[in-house]
């Protein structure tokens, strides 16, 4: 007979009661919205993104109705411009990217057998930012104020306030706000995959979906910040008249195109890879075998992610860049077909080798692959510069991109919806309605978009609100319009199926007989995520590990209890998932929501030029963030706790093993990427202007060097404070931090002093110097706030030499700050002034 | 030399070494792009043999080949046959090594792709 404590049913019952109490969601008409459990936030997130997709789809239907016949006048040219801009922007920023994050926020904790991801409050903050920003941008069309410059907002049409209305500001500021939430979710997902895996889930046992999430979240980190940098320059031009994209004052509209497409091309893969990742989960289930070529799929994900950053100029083949530059990007565009092909062949091979069950999700998967491959092949065509010169900005491109996005993102998501619906709601969707919806959509997509290849080759340009009958493309457009309605009716069938779902009976647990961890979920799910955190020995534990499900349910693995009444999960090491710590997770709180509202106020009020109120919003945001942080990284009541099986883990970790350190490091990577976008701008102007920096006064060398030295002093003081603090010298550490903060403030003053006499409205040279310096001094100010905050934590007894996460985290910030100051001040002070 | 080889053998593949080959591709790509943009913008054209470009390309290919060789060596660490899906240290090592090897192959091809236009076009027009 087993002597395991978990054999006692009463003990298990008590444990469950304690877990249930700890993970109880808040109730009440308002407070239930303060929940931070990722399972719940993920569902809100998914529903909201789905709603935005339907809205953007309706916009597309109005456009297709307008284009059904030649010389139509259903909507005006102005409205049409708003329709296509909002359709593209919403589908990209309010559906495709957030949907990936939303789905991952639901699935990831379950795939990783974690109670929750490490920063549930950050997810909640991301969700509220997304909702506010989305309603702000999407709602603008009802006030005839929607952006109308195309989803890529090319200047100078959009930067000249006499040619474009407030819509351009709404686009820039509203979507910048949403990008904040995307980066927040990326931080959560990366740290989740790296640090929250269950014990034993080494990198080679990680579910492929988690690999894709890791790769895509890292891509977000490097793709979104250049756009944020571009947005910054763009709004500086619109609101303050700094001529970054104004050719008459030395600016160049092409810089915007570079910054936009450095974001915009990886974006395509950011929305494609996670959808394909769903296949990597559902194909083994329906082939009833392990996925073939696991390392090949990892190669495909990582390889695609890298190569996708070398493609941006293929959107700019017709802008007159040197042919040699075009050729580099053409080569990279061709090369990306290799890893993309590899993953598709791995899927086909798995199906071939397995015993296939032809279910609805698999139907969607195979149908979408067929559509995606057509889009991929036209992609290879337009990657060849001479072909692109012919097809650029015609409906051929519209056809290509919709084949890619519908085949590569939308239909896989619908397949995933059918696959994962039982996981989330406990009910299955209708097999019959699913198949009907699929075939309607499949025919609809091809009828809508295939004729566009032809109308494009016949010479129909994109973004025109009508076309003359003489062009003889009326019948092609009519076919497209009929197809679009067909497609929409397929979506309607799917929506009806979803609506009918609550009336259906509960599905059995793990209805597809899948092998991966997420299917531990019970139809009557509890809020605690997983009953006990399992020990993983295989890629498909439900198939391969004996009595796995029963052991998890009986709490026979790790952390089966919540004795101290705290929400907890296990943190493991990056490579081999060895348990290193138990962390306490955030509980329901109004703080994330309030922070999102305050930050939203900054962006939204700036749109309407209410600068003073926006500044109040900024102060309120800072206040909320500090209030939020004050409770985190709390010193635990005891040093260690047992997690079962004789293992004791510490309740507090600091430095590179801790999730907080990783979050800071990752956020700073994004910050540094945005900064490098600005630096790229500086040197870009230098390459195109023979007299860059010569015709207008610069900042000189003296003050930038003083600012640099003071910034470096602030960094050295912080590093020294960390070192002496860890040796127990608390007072000297505090003193060093105060010195660091004072040096940072002094560097701020010196930085601003260097801008004396530079008129940023006169020419792009002083303007870009202003931007580099302002970026750096703002970082100095934030650094000083962090140093002061750490001193306050120390004085309040919330930080001691043994519990010093705050100090270690701000040191990471300071490393990046020192690097920023070094590059910014050396560039502004010495280049090209010193004759380089 | 032998000491270096031994040191390379002791080096264990991790998530960081996994991205060495594609990062090298990225660095080479950026270098190629900047080199072409600056030489075309500031010199107008390049009529001479692009020495800097050739050195950069050879260096990038070398790094990728070395990363691939180390990975190849580690992928052959004795243990159970593929698919390396057991929860052991050796299988994790071999999985990462094999993935690194595959990425080296892809990166090598991609660097050659990037280098080809310079040889074929050899001017800025």
mmCIF file of C-alpha atoms in Angstrom, chain A residues 191-373:
data_model
loop_
_atom_site.group_PDB
_atom_site.id
_atom_site.type_symbol
_atom_site.label_atom_id
_atom_site.label_comp_id
_atom_site.label_asym_id
_atom_site.label_seq_id
_atom_site.Cartn_x
_atom_site.Cartn_y
_atom_site.Cartn_z
ATOM 1 C CA UNK A 191 8.923 35.287 -19.349
ATOM 2 C CA UNK A 192 6.085 32.765 -19.139
ATOM 3 C CA UNK A 193 7.680 30.423 -21.676
ATOM 4 C CA UNK A 194 11.187 30.772 -20.300
ATOM 5 C CA UNK A 195 10.522 30.645 -16.580
ATOM 6 C CA UNK A 196 7.111 29.105 -15.845
ATOM 7 C CA UNK A 197 7.478 25.688 -17.438
ATOM 8 C CA UNK A 198 6.706 22.720 -15.209
ATOM 9 C CA UNK A 199 9.640 20.806 -13.724
ATOM 10 C CA UNK A 200 11.190 18.481 -16.293
ATOM 11 C CA UNK A 201 9.889 20.309 -19.353
ATOM 12 C CA UNK A 202 13.303 20.829 -20.909
ATOM 13 C CA UNK A 203 13.580 22.852 -24.088
ATOM 14 C CA UNK A 204 13.317 19.692 -26.215
ATOM 15 C CA UNK A 205 10.031 18.712 -24.550
ATOM 16 C CA UNK A 206 8.360 22.096 -24.813
ATOM 17 C CA UNK A 207 5.088 22.089 -26.816
ATOM 18 C CA UNK A 208 5.722 23.574 -30.248
ATOM 19 C CA UNK A 209 3.096 26.218 -29.633
ATOM 20 C CA UNK A 210 5.267 27.519 -26.807
ATOM 21 C CA UNK A 211 8.272 27.646 -29.149
ATOM 22 C CA UNK A 212 6.298 29.682 -31.630
ATOM 23 C CA UNK A 213 5.001 31.994 -28.886
ATOM 24 C CA UNK A 214 8.520 32.576 -27.648
ATOM 25 C CA UNK A 215 9.739 33.369 -31.150
ATOM 26 C CA UNK A 216 6.799 35.610 -32.019
ATOM 27 C CA UNK A 217 6.875 37.501 -28.739
ATOM 28 C CA UNK A 218 10.567 38.205 -29.317
ATOM 29 C CA UNK A 219 9.689 39.396 -32.825
ATOM 30 C CA UNK A 220 7.133 41.815 -31.352
ATOM 31 C CA UNK A 221 9.874 43.143 -29.140
ATOM 32 C CA UNK A 222 12.025 44.037 -32.128
ATOM 33 C CA UNK A 223 9.303 44.926 -34.633
ATOM 34 C CA UNK A 224 6.952 47.220 -32.739
ATOM 35 C CA UNK A 225 9.477 49.659 -31.235
ATOM 36 C CA UNK A 226 10.671 51.036 -34.620
ATOM 37 C CA UNK A 227 7.053 51.908 -35.339
ATOM 38 C CA UNK A 228 6.775 53.560 -31.928
ATOM 39 C CA UNK A 229 9.884 55.596 -32.843
ATOM 40 C CA UNK A 230 8.288 56.445 -36.188
ATOM 41 C CA UNK A 231 5.047 57.446 -34.467
ATOM 42 C CA UNK A 232 7.025 59.736 -32.206
ATOM 43 C CA UNK A 233 8.680 61.514 -35.147
ATOM 44 C CA UNK A 234 5.363 61.618 -36.978
ATOM 45 C CA UNK A 235 3.495 63.286 -34.129
ATOM 46 C CA UNK A 236 6.386 65.692 -33.530
ATOM 47 C CA UNK A 237 5.943 66.790 -37.106
ATOM 48 C CA UNK A 238 2.163 67.057 -36.948
ATOM 49 C CA UNK A 239 1.858 68.689 -33.543
ATOM 50 C CA UNK A 240 5.047 70.746 -33.318
ATOM 51 C CA UNK A 241 6.118 71.256 -36.911
ATOM 52 C CA UNK A 242 9.459 69.447 -36.649
ATOM 53 C CA UNK A 243 10.224 68.541 -40.272
ATOM 54 C CA UNK A 244 11.273 64.878 -40.137
ATOM 55 C CA UNK A 245 9.390 63.910 -43.271
ATOM 56 C CA UNK A 246 9.210 67.345 -44.919
ATOM 57 C CA UNK A 247 11.592 67.387 -47.896
ATOM 58 C CA UNK A 248 11.574 71.206 -48.095
ATOM 59 C CA UNK A 249 13.344 71.371 -44.728
ATOM 60 C CA UNK A 250 15.747 68.512 -45.173
ATOM 61 C CA UNK A 251 13.413 65.731 -44.032
ATOM 62 C CA UNK A 252 12.519 62.691 -46.075
ATOM 63 C CA UNK A 253 9.207 60.823 -46.302
ATOM 64 C CA UNK A 254 11.141 57.635 -47.039
ATOM 65 C CA UNK A 255 12.342 57.480 -43.427
ATOM 66 C CA UNK A 256 8.754 56.843 -42.393
ATOM 67 C CA UNK A 257 8.488 54.051 -44.937
ATOM 68 C CA UNK A 258 11.630 52.444 -43.556
ATOM 69 C CA UNK A 259 10.481 52.639 -39.942
ATOM 70 C CA UNK A 260 6.975 51.549 -40.840
ATOM 71 C CA UNK A 261 8.024 48.524 -42.856
ATOM 72 C CA UNK A 262 10.725 47.442 -40.396
ATOM 73 C CA UNK A 263 7.666 46.902 -38.271
ATOM 74 C CA UNK A 264 5.230 46.109 -41.066
ATOM 75 C CA UNK A 265 6.910 43.170 -42.667
ATOM 76 C CA UNK A 266 7.784 41.153 -39.578
ATOM 77 C CA UNK A 267 4.194 41.922 -38.580
ATOM 78 C CA UNK A 268 2.998 39.577 -41.318
ATOM 79 C CA UNK A 269 4.984 36.761 -39.740
ATOM 80 C CA UNK A 270 3.959 37.858 -36.266
ATOM 81 C CA UNK A 271 0.357 37.137 -37.213
ATOM 82 C CA UNK A 272 1.170 34.089 -39.357
ATOM 83 C CA UNK A 273 3.417 32.033 -37.065
ATOM 84 C CA UNK A 274 1.049 31.737 -34.067
ATOM 85 C CA UNK A 275 -1.781 30.601 -36.304
ATOM 86 C CA UNK A 276 0.474 27.998 -37.879
ATOM 87 C CA UNK A 277 1.485 27.050 -34.344
ATOM 88 C CA UNK A 278 -2.093 25.966 -33.732
ATOM 89 C CA UNK A 279 -1.557 23.408 -36.499
ATOM 90 C CA UNK A 280 1.468 22.082 -34.668
ATOM 91 C CA UNK A 281 -0.895 21.289 -31.788
ATOM 92 C CA UNK A 282 -3.893 19.940 -33.640
ATOM 93 C CA UNK A 283 -2.204 17.963 -36.426
ATOM 94 C CA UNK A 284 -0.551 15.429 -34.047
ATOM 95 C CA UNK A 285 -3.889 15.013 -32.284
ATOM 96 C CA UNK A 286 -5.764 14.113 -35.438
ATOM 97 C CA UNK A 287 -2.891 12.120 -36.917
ATOM 98 C CA UNK A 288 -2.691 10.331 -33.522
ATOM 99 C CA UNK A 289 1.086 10.429 -33.552
ATOM 100 C CA UNK A 290 3.978 12.634 -32.491
ATOM 101 C CA UNK A 291 4.745 15.499 -34.845
ATOM 102 C CA UNK A 292 7.562 14.634 -37.211
ATOM 103 C CA UNK A 293 10.638 16.828 -37.397
ATOM 104 C CA UNK A 294 10.416 18.700 -34.081
ATOM 105 C CA UNK A 295 13.832 20.414 -34.519
ATOM 106 C CA UNK A 296 12.906 21.247 -38.112
ATOM 107 C CA UNK A 297 9.841 23.121 -36.889
ATOM 108 C CA UNK A 298 11.999 25.016 -34.404
ATOM 109 C CA UNK A 299 14.361 25.815 -37.282
ATOM 110 C CA UNK A 300 11.387 27.051 -39.298
ATOM 111 C CA UNK A 301 10.069 29.267 -36.516
ATOM 112 C CA UNK A 302 13.431 30.768 -35.566
ATOM 113 C CA UNK A 303 14.634 31.024 -39.182
ATOM 114 C CA UNK A 304 11.444 32.707 -40.377
ATOM 115 C CA UNK A 305 11.597 35.129 -37.482
ATOM 116 C CA UNK A 306 15.112 36.232 -38.379
ATOM 117 C CA UNK A 307 14.701 36.370 -42.134
ATOM 118 C CA UNK A 308 11.417 38.279 -41.839
ATOM 119 C CA UNK A 309 13.396 41.272 -40.583
ATOM 120 C CA UNK A 310 15.346 41.393 -43.854
ATOM 121 C CA UNK A 311 12.336 41.880 -46.076
ATOM 122 C CA UNK A 312 11.025 45.319 -45.320
ATOM 123 C CA UNK A 313 12.350 47.049 -48.424
ATOM 124 C CA UNK A 314 10.360 44.719 -50.678
ATOM 125 C CA UNK A 315 7.461 47.038 -49.866
ATOM 126 C CA UNK A 316 9.586 49.890 -51.208
ATOM 127 C CA UNK A 317 10.818 48.460 -54.508
ATOM 128 C CA UNK A 318 9.328 51.371 -56.457
ATOM 129 C CA UNK A 319 10.713 54.201 -54.327
ATOM 130 C CA UNK A 320 13.919 54.663 -56.305
ATOM 131 C CA UNK A 321 16.391 53.069 -53.908
ATOM 132 C CA UNK A 322 19.641 51.788 -55.448
ATOM 133 C CA UNK A 323 19.060 48.514 -57.279
ATOM 134 C CA UNK A 324 21.716 46.806 -55.236
ATOM 135 C CA UNK A 325 19.727 47.476 -52.056
ATOM 136 C CA UNK A 326 16.615 46.109 -53.713
ATOM 137 C CA UNK A 327 18.528 42.965 -54.630
ATOM 138 C CA UNK A 328 19.483 42.253 -51.000
ATOM 139 C CA UNK A 329 15.872 42.403 -49.956
ATOM 140 C CA UNK A 330 14.734 40.409 -52.951
ATOM 141 C CA UNK A 331 17.226 37.698 -51.950
ATOM 142 C CA UNK A 332 16.012 37.636 -48.342
ATOM 143 C CA UNK A 333 12.396 37.528 -49.520
ATOM 144 C CA UNK A 334 13.153 34.454 -51.576
ATOM 145 C CA UNK A 335 15.112 32.855 -48.731
ATOM 146 C CA UNK A 336 12.214 33.097 -46.291
ATOM 147 C CA UNK A 337 10.305 30.644 -48.466
ATOM 148 C CA UNK A 338 12.736 27.912 -47.299
ATOM 149 C CA UNK A 339 11.777 27.731 -43.598
ATOM 150 C CA UNK A 340 8.125 28.409 -44.427
ATOM 151 C CA UNK A 341 8.165 25.435 -46.789
ATOM 152 C CA UNK A 342 9.943 23.271 -44.202
ATOM 153 C CA UNK A 343 7.179 23.642 -41.645
ATOM 154 C CA UNK A 344 4.437 22.959 -44.158
ATOM 155 C CA UNK A 345 6.211 19.775 -45.298
ATOM 156 C CA UNK A 346 6.629 18.686 -41.663
ATOM 157 C CA UNK A 347 2.863 18.980 -41.199
ATOM 158 C CA UNK A 348 2.117 17.092 -44.401
ATOM 159 C CA UNK A 349 4.606 14.365 -43.465
ATOM 160 C CA UNK A 350 2.994 13.944 -40.026
ATOM 161 C CA UNK A 351 -0.444 13.558 -41.574
ATOM 162 C CA UNK A 352 0.976 11.121 -44.098
ATOM 163 C CA UNK A 353 2.609 8.997 -41.425
ATOM 164 C CA UNK A 354 -0.372 9.010 -39.052
ATOM 165 C CA UNK A 355 -3.889 7.597 -39.007
ATOM 166 C CA UNK A 356 -5.855 10.697 -39.876
ATOM 167 C CA UNK A 357 -9.241 11.513 -38.333
ATOM 168 C CA UNK A 358 -10.908 14.039 -40.647
ATOM 169 C CA UNK A 359 -12.326 16.425 -38.104
ATOM 170 C CA UNK A 360 -13.505 20.011 -38.564
ATOM 171 C CA UNK A 361 -10.321 21.602 -37.177
ATOM 172 C CA UNK A 362 -8.241 19.524 -39.573
ATOM 173 C CA UNK A 363 -10.485 20.547 -42.438
ATOM 174 C CA UNK A 364 -9.779 24.189 -41.641
ATOM 175 C CA UNK A 365 -6.090 23.438 -41.308
ATOM 176 C CA UNK A 366 -5.745 21.770 -44.679
ATOM 177 C CA UNK A 367 -7.988 24.291 -46.449
ATOM 178 C CA UNK A 368 -6.078 27.199 -45.059
ATOM 179 C CA UNK A 369 -2.745 25.666 -46.053
ATOM 180 C CA UNK A 370 -4.004 25.409 -49.644
ATOM 181 C CA UNK A 371 -4.979 29.083 -49.623
ATOM 182 C CA UNK A 372 -1.783 30.119 -47.901
ATOM 183 C CA UNK A 373 0.375 28.320 -50.447
#
